[in-house]
Short mmCIF file of C-alpha atoms in Angstrom, two decimals:
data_model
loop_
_atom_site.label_atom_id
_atom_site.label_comp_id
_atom_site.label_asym_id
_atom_site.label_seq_id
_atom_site.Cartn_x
_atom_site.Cartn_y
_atom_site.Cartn_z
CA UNK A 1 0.00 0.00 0.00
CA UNK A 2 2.62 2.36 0.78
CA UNK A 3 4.46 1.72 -2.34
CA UNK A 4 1.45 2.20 -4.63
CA UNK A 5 0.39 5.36 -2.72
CA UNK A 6 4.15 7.00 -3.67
CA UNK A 7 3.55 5.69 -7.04
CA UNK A 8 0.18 7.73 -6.87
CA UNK A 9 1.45 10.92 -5.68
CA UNK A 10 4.74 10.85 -8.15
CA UNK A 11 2.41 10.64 -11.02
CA UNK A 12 0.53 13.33 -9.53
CA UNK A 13 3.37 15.42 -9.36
CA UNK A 14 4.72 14.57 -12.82
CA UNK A 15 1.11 15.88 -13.96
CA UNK A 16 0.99 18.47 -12.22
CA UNK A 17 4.76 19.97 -13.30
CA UNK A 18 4.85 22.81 -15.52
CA UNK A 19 6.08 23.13 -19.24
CA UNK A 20 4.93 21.09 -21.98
CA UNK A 21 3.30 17.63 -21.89
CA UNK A 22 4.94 14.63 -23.35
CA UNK A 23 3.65 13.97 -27.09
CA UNK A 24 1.53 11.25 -27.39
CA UNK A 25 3.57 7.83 -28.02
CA UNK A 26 3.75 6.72 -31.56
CA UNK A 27 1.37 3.71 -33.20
CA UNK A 28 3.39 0.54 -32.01
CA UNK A 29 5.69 1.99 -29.45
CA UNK A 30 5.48 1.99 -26.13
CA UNK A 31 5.94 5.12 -23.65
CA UNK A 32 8.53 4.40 -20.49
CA UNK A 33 7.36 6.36 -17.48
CA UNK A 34 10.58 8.16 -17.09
CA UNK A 35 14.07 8.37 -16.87
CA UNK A 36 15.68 7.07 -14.07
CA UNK A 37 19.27 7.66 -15.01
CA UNK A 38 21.00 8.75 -11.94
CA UNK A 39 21.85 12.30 -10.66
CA UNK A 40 25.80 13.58 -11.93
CA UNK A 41 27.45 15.30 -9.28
CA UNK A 42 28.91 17.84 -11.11
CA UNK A 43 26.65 20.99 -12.22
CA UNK A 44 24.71 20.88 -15.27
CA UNK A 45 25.98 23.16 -18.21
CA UNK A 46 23.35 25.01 -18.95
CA UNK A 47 24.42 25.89 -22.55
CA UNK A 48 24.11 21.71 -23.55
CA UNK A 49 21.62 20.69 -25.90
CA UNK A 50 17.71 20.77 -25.04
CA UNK A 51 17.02 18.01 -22.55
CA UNK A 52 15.55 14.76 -24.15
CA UNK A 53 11.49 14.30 -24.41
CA UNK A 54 9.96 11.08 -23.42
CA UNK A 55 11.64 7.51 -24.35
CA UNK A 56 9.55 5.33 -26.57
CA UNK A 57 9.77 1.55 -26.40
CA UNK A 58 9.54 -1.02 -28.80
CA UNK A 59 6.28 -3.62 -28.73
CA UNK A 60 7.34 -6.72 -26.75
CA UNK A 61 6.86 -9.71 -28.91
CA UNK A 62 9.47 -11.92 -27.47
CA UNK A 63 7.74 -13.64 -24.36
CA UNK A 64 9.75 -16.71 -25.19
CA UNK A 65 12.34 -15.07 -23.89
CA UNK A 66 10.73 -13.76 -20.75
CA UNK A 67 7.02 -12.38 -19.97
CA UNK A 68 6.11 -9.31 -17.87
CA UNK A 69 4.94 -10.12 -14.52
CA UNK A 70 1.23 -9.77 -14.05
CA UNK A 71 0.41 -7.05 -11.77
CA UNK A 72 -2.01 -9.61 -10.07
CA UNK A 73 1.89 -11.45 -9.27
CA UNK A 74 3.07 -7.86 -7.87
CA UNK A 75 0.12 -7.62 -5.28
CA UNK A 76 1.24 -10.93 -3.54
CA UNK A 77 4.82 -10.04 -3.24
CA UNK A 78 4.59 -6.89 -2.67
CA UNK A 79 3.61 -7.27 1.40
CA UNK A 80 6.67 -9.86 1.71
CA UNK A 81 8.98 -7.32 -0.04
CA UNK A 82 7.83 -4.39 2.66
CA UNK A 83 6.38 -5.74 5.75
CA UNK A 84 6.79 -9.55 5.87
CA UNK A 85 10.36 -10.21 5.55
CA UNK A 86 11.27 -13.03 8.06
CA UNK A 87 13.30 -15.69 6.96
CA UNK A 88 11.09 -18.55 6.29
CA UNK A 89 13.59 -21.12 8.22
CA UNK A 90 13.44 -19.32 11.20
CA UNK A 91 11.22 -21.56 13.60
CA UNK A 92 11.40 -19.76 16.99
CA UNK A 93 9.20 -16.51 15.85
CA UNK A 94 6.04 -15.00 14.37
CA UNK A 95 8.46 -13.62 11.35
CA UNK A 96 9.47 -16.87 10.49
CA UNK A 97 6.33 -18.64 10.70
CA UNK A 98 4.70 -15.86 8.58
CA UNK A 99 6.80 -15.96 5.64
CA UNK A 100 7.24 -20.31 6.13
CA UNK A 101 3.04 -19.86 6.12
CA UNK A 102 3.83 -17.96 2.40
CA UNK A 103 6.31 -20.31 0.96
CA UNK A 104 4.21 -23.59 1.70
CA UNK A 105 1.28 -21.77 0.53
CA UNK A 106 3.35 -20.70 -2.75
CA UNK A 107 3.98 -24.41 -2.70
CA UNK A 108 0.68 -25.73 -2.98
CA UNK A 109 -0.25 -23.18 -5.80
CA UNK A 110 2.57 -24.90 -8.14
CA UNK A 111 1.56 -28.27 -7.30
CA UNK A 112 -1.87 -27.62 -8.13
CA UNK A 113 -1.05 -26.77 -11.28
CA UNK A 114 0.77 -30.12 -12.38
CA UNK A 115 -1.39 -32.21 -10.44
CA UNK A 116 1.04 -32.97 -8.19
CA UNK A 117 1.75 -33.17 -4.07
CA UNK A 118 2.99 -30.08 -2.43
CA UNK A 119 5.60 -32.05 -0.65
CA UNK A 120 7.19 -32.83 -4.53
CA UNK A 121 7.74 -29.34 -5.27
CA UNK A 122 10.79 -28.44 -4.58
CA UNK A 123 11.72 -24.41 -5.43
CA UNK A 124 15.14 -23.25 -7.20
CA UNK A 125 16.42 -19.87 -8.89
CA UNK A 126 15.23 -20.99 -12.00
CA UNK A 127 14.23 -23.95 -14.90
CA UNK A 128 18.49 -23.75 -15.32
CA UNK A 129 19.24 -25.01 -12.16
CA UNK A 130 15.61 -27.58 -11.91
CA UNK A 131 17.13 -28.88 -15.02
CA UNK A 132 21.13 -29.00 -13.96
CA UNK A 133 19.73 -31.34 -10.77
CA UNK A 134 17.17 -33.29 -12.36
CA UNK A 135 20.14 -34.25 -14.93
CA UNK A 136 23.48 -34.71 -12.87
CA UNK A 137 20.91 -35.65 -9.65
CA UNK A 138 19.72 -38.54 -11.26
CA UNK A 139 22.52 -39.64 -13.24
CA UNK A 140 24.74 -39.44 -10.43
CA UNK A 141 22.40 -40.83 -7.74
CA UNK A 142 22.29 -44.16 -9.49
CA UNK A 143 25.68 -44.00 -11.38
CA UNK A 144 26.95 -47.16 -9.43
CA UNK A 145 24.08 -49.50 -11.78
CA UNK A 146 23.24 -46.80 -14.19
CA UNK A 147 25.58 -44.72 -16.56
CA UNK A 148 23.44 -44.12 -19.91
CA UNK A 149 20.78 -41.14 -20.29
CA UNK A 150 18.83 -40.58 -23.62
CA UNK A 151 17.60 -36.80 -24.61
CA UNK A 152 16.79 -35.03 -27.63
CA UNK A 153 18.87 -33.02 -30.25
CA UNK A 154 16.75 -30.01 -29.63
CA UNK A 155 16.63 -29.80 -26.06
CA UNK A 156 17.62 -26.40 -24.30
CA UNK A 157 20.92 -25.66 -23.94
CA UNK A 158 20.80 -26.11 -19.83
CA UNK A 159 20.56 -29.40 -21.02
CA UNK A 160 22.41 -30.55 -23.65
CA UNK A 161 25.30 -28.86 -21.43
CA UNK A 162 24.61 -31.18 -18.16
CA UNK A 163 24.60 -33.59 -20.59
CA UNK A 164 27.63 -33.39 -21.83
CA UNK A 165 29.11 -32.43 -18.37
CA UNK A 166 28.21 -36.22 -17.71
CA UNK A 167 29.97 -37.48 -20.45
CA UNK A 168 33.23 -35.85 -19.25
CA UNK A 169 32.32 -37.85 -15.97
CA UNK A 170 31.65 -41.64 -17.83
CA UNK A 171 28.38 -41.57 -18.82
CA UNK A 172 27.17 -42.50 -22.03
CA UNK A 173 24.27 -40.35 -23.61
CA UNK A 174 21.80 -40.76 -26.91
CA UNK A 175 21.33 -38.03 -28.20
CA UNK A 176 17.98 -38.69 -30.68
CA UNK A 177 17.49 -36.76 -33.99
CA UNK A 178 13.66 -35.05 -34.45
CA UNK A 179 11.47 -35.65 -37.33
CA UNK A 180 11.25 -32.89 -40.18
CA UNK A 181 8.18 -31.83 -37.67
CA UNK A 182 10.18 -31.54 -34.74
CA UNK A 183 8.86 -34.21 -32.74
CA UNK A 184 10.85 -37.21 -31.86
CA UNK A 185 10.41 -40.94 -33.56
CA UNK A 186 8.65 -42.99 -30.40
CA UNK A 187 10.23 -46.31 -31.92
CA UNK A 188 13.51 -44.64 -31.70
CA UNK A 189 12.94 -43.91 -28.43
CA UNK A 190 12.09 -47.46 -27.41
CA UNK A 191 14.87 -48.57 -29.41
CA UNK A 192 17.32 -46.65 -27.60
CA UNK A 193 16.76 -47.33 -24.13
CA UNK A 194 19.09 -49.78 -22.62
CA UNK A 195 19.61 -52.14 -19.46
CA UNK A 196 21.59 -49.22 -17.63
CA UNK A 197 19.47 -46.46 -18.59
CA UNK A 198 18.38 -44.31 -15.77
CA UNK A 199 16.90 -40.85 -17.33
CA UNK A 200 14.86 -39.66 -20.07
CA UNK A 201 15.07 -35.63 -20.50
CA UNK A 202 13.01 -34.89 -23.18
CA UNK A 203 11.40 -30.58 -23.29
CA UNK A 204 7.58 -30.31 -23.04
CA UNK A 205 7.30 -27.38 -25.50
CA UNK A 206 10.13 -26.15 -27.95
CA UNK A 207 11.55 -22.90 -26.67
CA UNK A 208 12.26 -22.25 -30.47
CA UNK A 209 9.94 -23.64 -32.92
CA UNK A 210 7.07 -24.15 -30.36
CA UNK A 211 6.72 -27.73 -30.85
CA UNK A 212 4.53 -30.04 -28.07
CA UNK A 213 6.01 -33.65 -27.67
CA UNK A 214 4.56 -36.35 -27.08
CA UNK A 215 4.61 -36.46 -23.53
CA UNK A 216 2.14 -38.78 -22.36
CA UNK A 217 2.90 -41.58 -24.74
CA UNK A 218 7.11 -40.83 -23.66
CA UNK A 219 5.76 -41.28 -19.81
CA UNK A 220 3.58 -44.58 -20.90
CA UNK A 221 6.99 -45.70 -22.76
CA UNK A 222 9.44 -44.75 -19.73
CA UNK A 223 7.21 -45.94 -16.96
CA UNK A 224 6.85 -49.78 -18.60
CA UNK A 225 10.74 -50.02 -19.22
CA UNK A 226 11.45 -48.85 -15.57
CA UNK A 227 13.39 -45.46 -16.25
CA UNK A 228 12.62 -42.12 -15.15
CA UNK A 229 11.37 -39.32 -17.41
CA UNK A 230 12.14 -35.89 -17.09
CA UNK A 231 10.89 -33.33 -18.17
CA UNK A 232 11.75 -29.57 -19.07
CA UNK A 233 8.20 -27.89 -18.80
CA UNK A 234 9.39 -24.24 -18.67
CA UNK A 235 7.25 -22.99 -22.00
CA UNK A 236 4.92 -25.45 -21.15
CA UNK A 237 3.99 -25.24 -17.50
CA UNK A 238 0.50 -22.81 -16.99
CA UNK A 239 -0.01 -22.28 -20.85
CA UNK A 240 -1.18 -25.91 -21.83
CA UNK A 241 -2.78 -28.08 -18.99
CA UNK A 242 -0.13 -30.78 -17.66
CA UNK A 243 -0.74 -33.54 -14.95
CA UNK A 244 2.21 -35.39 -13.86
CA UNK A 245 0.60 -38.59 -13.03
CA UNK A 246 -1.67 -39.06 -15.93
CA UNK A 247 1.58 -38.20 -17.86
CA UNK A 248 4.01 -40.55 -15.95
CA UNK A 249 6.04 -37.42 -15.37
CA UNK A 250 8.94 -38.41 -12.70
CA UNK A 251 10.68 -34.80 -12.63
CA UNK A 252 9.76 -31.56 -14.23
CA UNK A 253 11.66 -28.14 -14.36
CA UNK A 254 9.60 -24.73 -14.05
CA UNK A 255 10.34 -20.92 -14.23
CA UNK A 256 8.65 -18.19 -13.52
CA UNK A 257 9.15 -15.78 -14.98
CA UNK A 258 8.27 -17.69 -18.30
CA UNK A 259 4.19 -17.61 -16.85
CA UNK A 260 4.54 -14.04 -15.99
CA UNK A 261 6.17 -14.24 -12.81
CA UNK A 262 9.70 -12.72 -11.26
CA UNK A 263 12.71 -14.14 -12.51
CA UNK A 264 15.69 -15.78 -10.27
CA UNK A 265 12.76 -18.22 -8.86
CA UNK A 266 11.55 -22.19 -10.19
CA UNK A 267 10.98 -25.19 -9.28
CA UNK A 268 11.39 -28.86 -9.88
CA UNK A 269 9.08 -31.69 -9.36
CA UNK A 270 10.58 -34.78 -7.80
CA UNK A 271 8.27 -37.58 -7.68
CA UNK A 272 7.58 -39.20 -4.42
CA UNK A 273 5.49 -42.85 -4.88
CA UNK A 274 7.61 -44.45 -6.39
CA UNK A 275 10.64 -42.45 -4.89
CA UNK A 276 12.79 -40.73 -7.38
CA UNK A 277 16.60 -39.77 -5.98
CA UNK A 278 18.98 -37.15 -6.64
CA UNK A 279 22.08 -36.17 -5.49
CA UNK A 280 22.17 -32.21 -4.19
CA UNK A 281 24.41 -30.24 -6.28
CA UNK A 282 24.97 -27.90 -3.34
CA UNK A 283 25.85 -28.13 -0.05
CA UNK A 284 24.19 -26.23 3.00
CA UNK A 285 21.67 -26.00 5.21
CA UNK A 286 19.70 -28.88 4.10
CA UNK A 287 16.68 -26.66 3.15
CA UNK A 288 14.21 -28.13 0.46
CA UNK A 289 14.27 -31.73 2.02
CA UNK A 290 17.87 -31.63 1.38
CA UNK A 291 17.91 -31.55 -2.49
CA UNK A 292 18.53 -27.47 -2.80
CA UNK A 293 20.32 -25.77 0.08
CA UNK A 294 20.44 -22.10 0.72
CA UNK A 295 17.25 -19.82 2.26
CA UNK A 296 14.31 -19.86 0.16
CA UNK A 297 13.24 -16.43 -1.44
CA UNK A 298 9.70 -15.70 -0.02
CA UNK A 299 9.11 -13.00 -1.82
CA UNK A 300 9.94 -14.96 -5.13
CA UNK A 301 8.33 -17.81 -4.43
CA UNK A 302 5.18 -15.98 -3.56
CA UNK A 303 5.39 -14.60 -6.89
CA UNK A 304 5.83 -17.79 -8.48
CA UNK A 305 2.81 -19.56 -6.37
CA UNK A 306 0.29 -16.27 -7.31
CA UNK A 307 1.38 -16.77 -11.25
CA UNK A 308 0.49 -20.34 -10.84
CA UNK A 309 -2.44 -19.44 -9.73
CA UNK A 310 -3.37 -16.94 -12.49
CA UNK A 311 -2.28 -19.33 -15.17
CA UNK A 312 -4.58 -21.91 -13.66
CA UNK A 313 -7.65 -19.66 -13.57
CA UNK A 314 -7.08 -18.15 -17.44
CA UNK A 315 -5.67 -21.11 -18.65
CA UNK A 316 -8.12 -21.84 -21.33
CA UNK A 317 -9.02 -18.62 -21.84
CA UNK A 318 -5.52 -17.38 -22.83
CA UNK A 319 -5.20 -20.48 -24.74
CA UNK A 320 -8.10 -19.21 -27.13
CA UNK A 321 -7.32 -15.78 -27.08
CA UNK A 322 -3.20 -16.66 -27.91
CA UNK A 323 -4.37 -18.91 -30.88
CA UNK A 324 -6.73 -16.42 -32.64
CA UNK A 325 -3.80 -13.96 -32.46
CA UNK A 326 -1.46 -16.33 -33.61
CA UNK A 327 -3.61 -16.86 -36.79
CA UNK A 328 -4.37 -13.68 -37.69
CA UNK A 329 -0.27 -12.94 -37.71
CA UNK A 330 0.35 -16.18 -39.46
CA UNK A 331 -2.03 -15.68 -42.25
CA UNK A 332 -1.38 -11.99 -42.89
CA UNK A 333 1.92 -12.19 -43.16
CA UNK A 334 2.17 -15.57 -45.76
CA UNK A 335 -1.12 -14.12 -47.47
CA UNK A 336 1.35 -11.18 -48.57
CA UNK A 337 4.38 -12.75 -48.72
CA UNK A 338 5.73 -15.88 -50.86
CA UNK A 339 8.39 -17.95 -49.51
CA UNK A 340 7.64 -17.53 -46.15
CA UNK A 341 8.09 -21.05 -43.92
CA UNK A 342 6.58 -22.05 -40.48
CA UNK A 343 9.24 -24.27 -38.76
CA UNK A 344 7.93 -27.38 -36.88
CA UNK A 345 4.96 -29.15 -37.03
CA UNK A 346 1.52 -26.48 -36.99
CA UNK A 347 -1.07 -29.65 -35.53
CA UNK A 348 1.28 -30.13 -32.16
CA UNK A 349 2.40 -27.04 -31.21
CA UNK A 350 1.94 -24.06 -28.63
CA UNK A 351 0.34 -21.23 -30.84
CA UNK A 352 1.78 -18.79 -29.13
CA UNK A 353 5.42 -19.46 -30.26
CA UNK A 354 5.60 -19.03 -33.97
CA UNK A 355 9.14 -19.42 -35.75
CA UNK A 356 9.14 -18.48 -39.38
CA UNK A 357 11.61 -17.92 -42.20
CA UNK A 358 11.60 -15.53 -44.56
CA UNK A 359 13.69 -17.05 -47.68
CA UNK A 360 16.52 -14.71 -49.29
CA UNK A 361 16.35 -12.26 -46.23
CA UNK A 362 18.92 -12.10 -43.10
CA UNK A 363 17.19 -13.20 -40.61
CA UNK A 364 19.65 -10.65 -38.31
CA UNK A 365 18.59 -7.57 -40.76
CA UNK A 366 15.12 -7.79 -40.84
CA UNK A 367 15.34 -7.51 -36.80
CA UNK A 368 17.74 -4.54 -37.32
CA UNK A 369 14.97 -3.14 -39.42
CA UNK A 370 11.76 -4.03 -36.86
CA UNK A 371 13.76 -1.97 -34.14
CA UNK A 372 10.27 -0.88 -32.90
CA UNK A 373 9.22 -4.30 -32.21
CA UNK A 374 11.10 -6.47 -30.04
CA UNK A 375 12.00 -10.19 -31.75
CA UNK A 376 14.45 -12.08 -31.95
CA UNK A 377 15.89 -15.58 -34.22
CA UNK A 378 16.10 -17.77 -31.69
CA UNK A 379 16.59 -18.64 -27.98
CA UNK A 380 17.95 -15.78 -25.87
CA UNK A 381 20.36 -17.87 -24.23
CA UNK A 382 22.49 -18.04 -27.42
CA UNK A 383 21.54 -15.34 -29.33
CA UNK A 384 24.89 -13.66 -29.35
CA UNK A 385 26.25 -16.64 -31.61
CA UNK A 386 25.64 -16.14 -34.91
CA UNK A 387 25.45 -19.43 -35.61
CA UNK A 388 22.62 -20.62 -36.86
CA UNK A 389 20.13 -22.23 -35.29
CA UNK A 390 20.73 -25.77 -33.45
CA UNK A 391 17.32 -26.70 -33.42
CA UNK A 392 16.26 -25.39 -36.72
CA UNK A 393 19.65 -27.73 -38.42
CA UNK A 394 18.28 -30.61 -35.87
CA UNK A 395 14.77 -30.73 -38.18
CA UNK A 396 16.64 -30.28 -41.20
CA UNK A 397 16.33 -26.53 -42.42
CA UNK A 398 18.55 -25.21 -45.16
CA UNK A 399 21.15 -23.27 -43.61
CA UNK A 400 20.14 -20.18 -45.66
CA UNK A 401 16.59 -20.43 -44.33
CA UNK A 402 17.94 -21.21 -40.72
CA UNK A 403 19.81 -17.47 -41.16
CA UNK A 404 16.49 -15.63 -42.46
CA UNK A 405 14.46 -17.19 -39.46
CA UNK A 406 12.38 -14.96 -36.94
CA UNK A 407 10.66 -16.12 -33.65
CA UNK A 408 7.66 -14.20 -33.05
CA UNK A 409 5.92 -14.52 -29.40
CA UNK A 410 2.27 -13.99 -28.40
CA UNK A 411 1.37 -13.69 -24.82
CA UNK A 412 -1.47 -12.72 -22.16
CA UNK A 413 -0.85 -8.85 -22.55
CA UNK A 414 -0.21 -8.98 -26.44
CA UNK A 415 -3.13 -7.06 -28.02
CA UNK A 416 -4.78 -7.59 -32.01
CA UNK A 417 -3.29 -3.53 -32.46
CA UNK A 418 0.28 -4.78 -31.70
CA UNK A 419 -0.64 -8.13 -34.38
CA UNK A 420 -0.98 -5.61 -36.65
CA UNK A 421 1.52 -3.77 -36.27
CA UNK A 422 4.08 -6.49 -36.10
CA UNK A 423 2.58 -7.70 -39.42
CA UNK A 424 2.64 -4.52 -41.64
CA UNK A 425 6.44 -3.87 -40.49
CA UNK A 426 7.49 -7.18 -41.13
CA UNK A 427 5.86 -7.56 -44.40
CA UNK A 428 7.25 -3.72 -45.22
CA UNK A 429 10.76 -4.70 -44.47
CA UNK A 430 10.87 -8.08 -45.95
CA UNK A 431 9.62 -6.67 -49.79
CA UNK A 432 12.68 -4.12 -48.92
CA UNK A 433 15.15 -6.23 -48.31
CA UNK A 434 13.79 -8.95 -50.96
CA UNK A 435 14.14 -6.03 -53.23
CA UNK A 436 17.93 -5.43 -52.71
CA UNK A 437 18.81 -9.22 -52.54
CA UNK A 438 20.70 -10.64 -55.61
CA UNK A 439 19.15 -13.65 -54.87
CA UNK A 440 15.63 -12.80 -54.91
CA UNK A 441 16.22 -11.17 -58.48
CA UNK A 442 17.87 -14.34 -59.71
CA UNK A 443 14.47 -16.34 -58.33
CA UNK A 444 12.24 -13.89 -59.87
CA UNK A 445 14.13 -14.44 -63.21
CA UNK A 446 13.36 -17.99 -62.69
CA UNK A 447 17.29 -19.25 -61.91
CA UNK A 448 17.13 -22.22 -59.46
CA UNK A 449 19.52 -21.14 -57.24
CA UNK A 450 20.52 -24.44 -56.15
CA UNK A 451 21.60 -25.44 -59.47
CA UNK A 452 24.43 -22.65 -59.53
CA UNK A 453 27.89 -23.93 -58.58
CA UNK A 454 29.17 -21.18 -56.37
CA UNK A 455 33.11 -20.74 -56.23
CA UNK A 456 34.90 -18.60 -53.63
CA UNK A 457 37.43 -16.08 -54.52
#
């Protein structure tokens, strides 16, 4: 309350100060409040150039990457951020018991969610760190029988790294291709388990591409052959429903602030009938049952319990809303543009993460030239390579069209005016670029460029 009220009387005074008003903000930008650069210390020259007017911001259409948290999330954490800030491991006082009230509350919230018992959700900094201990916790629990592991080509990176962490330790992994669609072969799956295989890892939805696996008939699969199935659930978790028993899910890595929560807080699920074990990967104070040590965040974890919550309630109603949007961009744009390619499969996939590529364009200069819309070609947690996509080469794209390929993301706050937008920029841009490519001059002459020999100088 008291933050909201100096919220209230700032924007008062910012109303109420004289000289001129800010222009309105352009069609498809965003307005920042203000400028909170801090104060120099030495005295303003008075003969320097007019001061600045108001900062626009580009759309947000990258919720892959992240998602605003929900103002809905901000009310719950705001009391443990001001007046509630006992440590929740503190037993011998009402501070303690207050915020350990919060956290097992918080708790409940994300287990309702999955379907699963409060008591199996355990909470770490992020779906990184669920996925680094579901990984090395399992593999390393049960390393003394089992040394083999099977995930996917086009897993996250968190996870093709613990992987191969585990190699450098002894362990053998499979690594299985995806189909053209993105999905994996089941029989290959089968195929590939062996005697000494203790984990499956295979990602719920596609961070890039927005492909849904099979995840059910993966559990059914795991579940008769005795080996665990994990799961990384972070695009996944409160945007498609997900029940971890009716799945066969044995672990399952969440984030929040991928369903519009704060970032630096997650959780994992670690099943409890039949018991699955890991080994910590930090030592401490034993908190979380013992699995992740160190003082829980209450004020996170509040956060992440409230956008549970929300993402239970609107669910289904985002899910509509997401897909109609999702349509309308994907049909304006390819009714207007030729050569235009949605990656993965369109019948199992989350509509609000759409990945297409626009063929003879650079993928990294059309987002130069849709600076008022924020994009990107790829996950953000290797978009400074420019390399091109992993997971776009894993389901067989031409390298060329890997390079001209844009992620476009569609969340609870997007709106049809921003759709819009988004689409009469992009399709602007792309006829300007097409229009100063060789290449697309050598395809309108009708040249098949892949029947040129190219030779390098």
């Amino acid at each position: 309350m008291l933050l909201r009220a100096a919220w209230r009387r700032a924007a008062v005074a910012v109303t109420a100060a004289p000289g001129p008003k800010p222009a309105a903000p352009t069609r498809g930008l965003r307005l920042r409040v203000g400028d909170h650069a801090p104060q120099s210390a030495v005295p303003a020259d008075t003969t320097a150039a007019p001061e600045a007017g108001p900062v626009l911001r580009p759309l947000y259409m990258d919720v892959q990457a992240t998602t605003p948290l929900d103002p809905r999330v901000l009310d719950a954490m705001l009391p443990y951020l001001i007046n509630y800030y006992g440590n929740p491991h503190s037993r011998t006082h009402a501070y303690g018991w207050e915020s350990e009230a919060a956290m097992e509350r918080a708790r409940q919230q994300v287990a309702s969610l999955i379907g699963a018992d409060p008591r199996e959700i355990i909470f770490t900094s992020g779906a990184t760190e669920s996925n680094n201990i579901a990984i090395k916790g399992v593999a390393r629990f049960y390393r003394s029988r089992k040394k083999h592991l099977i995930t996917t080509q086009t897993e996250h990176k968190c996870v093709l790294d613990s992987c191969r962490s585990l190699e450098a330790e002894g362990f053998q992994v499979t690594y299985l291709p995806v189909q053209k669609s993105g999905i994996i072969d089941l029989k290959e799956l089968e195929a590939a388990i062996q005697p000494d295989t203790s984990l499956v890892s295979v990602m719920t939805v596609n961070n890039e591409i927005g492909v849904k696996q099979p995840i059910a008939e993966i559990g059914q699969i795991c579940s008769s052959r005795k080996v665990y199935f994990h799961t990384d659930a972070a695009q996944a978790v409160g945007k498609i429903p997900l029940d971890v028993n009716d799945m066969k899910i044995d672990l399952m890595s969440i984030s929040g602030h991928k369903i519009y929560g704060p970032k630096g807080v997650g959780a994992i699920y670690i099943r409890r009938r039949p018991r699955v074990r890991v080994e910590a990967l930090q030592s401490g104070g034993g908190q979380e049952r013992g699995m992740r040590s160190g003082t829980v965040p209450t004020p996170l974890v509040v956060g992440l319990g409230a956008a549970c919550e929300v993402a239970q309630q609107e669910m289904e109603y985002d899910h509509k809303r997401i897909s109609k949007l999702a349509e309308r961009l994907i049909q304006n744009i390819m009714k207007s543009l030729p050569d235009v390619v949605m990656n993965g499969d369109p019948e199992h996939h989350y509509p609000g993460c759409i990945n297409l590529s626009f063929a003879y364009v650079e993928g990294e200069s059309l987002l130069m030239a849709l600076k008022d819309v924020a994009l990107s070609s790829g996950s953000a947690c290797t978009s400074a390579s420019l390399e091109p996509s992993y997971v776009l080469r894993a389901i067989g794209t031409d390298e060329d069209l890997a390079h001209s390929s844009i992620r476009f993301g569609i969340g609870r706050f997007t709106t049809e005016e921003e759709v819009d937008y988004t689409v009469e920029k992009c399709i602007q841009h792309v006829k300007r670029l097409r229009e100063m490519s060789p290449l697309w001059e050598m395809v309108q002459d009708g040249i098949d460029l892949k029947s040129i020999k190219w030779t390098q100088h």
